[in-house]
XYZ file of C-alpha atoms in Angstrom:
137
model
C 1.837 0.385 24.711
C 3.812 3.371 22.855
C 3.760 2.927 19.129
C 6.143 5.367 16.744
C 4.300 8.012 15.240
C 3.246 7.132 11.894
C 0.582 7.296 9.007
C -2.505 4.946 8.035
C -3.744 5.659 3.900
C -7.018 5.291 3.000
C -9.392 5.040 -0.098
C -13.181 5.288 -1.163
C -14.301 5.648 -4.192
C -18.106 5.333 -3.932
C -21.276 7.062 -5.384
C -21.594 10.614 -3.924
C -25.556 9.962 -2.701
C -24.610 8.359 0.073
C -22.354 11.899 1.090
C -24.925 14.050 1.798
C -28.091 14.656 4.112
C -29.896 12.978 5.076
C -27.914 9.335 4.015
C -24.683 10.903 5.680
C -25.609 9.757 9.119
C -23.291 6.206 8.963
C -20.338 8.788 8.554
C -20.610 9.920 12.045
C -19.199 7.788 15.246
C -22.156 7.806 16.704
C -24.196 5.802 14.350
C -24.651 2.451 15.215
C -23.659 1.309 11.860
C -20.679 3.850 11.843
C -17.418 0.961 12.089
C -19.172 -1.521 9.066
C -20.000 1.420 6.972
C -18.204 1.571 3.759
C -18.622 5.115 3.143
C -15.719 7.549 4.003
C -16.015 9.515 7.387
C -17.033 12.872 7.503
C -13.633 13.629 9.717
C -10.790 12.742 8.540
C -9.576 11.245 11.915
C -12.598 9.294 12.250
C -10.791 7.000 9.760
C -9.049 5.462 13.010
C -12.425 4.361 14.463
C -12.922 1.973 11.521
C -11.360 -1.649 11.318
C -7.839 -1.982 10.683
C -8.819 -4.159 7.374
C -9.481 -0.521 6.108
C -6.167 0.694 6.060
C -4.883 0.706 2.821
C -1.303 1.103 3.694
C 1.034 2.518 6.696
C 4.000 4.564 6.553
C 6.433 5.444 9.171
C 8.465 7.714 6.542
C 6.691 11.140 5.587
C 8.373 10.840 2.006
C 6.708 6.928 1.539
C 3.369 8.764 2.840
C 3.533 11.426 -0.030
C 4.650 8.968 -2.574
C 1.373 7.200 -1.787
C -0.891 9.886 -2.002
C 0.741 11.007 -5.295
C 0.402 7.657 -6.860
C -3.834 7.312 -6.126
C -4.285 10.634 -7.286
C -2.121 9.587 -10.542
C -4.032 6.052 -10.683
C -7.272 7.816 -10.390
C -6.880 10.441 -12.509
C -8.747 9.267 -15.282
C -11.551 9.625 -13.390
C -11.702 13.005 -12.777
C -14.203 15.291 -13.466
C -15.018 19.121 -13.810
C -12.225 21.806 -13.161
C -8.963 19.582 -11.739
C -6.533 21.407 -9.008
C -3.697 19.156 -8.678
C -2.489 18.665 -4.592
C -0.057 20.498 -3.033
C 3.226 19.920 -4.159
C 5.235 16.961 -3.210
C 7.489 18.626 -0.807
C 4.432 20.408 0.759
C 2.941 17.112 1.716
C 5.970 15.554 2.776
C 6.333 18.677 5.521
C 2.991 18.321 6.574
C 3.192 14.662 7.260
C 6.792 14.841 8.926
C 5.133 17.663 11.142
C 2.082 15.068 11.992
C -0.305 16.706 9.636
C -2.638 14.620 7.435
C -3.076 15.032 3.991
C -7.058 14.550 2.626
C -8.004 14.932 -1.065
C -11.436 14.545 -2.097
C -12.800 14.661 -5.870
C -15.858 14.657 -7.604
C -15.391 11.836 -10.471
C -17.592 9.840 -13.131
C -20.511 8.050 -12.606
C -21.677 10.960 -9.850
C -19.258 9.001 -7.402
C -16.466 11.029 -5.187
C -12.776 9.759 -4.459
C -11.217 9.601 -1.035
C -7.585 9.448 -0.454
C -6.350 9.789 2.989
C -3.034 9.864 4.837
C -3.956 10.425 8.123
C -1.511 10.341 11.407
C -2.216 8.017 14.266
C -0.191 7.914 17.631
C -1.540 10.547 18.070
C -3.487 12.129 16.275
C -2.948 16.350 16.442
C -6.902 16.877 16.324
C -7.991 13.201 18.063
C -4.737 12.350 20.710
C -7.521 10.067 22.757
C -8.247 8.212 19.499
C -6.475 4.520 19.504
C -4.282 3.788 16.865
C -6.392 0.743 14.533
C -4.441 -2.430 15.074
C -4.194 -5.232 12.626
C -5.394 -9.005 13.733
């Protein structure tokens, strides 16, 4: 089956403990527990070995793809704590994603928890081609 190239968004907002060593090890493929885990990936492409019911969105337009990742951070931004870069610009993003690229943000916010917003290509994937594109039930 060929399927278009085209993006799959995802979020996690969770408490930052469960990032780091030595609770990071359902972030990895290779943990048993790696597909029912909650907690963000460590690689961004390992977003595509989850369930589909994780994607928060797809887009087949780069421009719907940056729009998305624009509005989260804007949602979110509340939250943030500490020193604040924005993301690249708009048009930045929408390059990278028309060029297959994914764009990953990752922020430290209240409550000791850290925000994940993904946009991450599938069919193929530039780092992962071998990875299988999620598919909805």
């Amino acid at each position: 089956m060929t399927t278009t190239p085209h993006h799959h968004a995802y979020l996690w907002l969770g408490h930052g403990d469960v990032l780091v060593k030595p609770g990071d090890a359902q972030r990895r493929p290779t943990h048993p527990e790696f597909r029912s885990a909650q907690v963000m990936p460590l690689e961004c492409a390992d977003w595509l070995l989850k369930p589909a019911g994780r994607i928060a969105a797809t887009f087949h337009e780069p421009t719907d793809g940056a729009d998305w990742y624009a509005e989260q951070i804007a949602h979110h931004a509340a939250l943030f704590t500490g020193t604040y870069a924005p993301p690249a610009a708009r048009q930045e993003t929408v390059r990278a994603l028309g060029a297959g690229e994914d764009r990953v943000g990752g922020w430290w916010v209240t409550g000791n928890r850290f925000l994940s917003i993904s946009v991450v290509a599938c069919s193929p994937h530039r780092i992962r081609p071998a990875y299988v594109c999620p598919q909805r039930q």
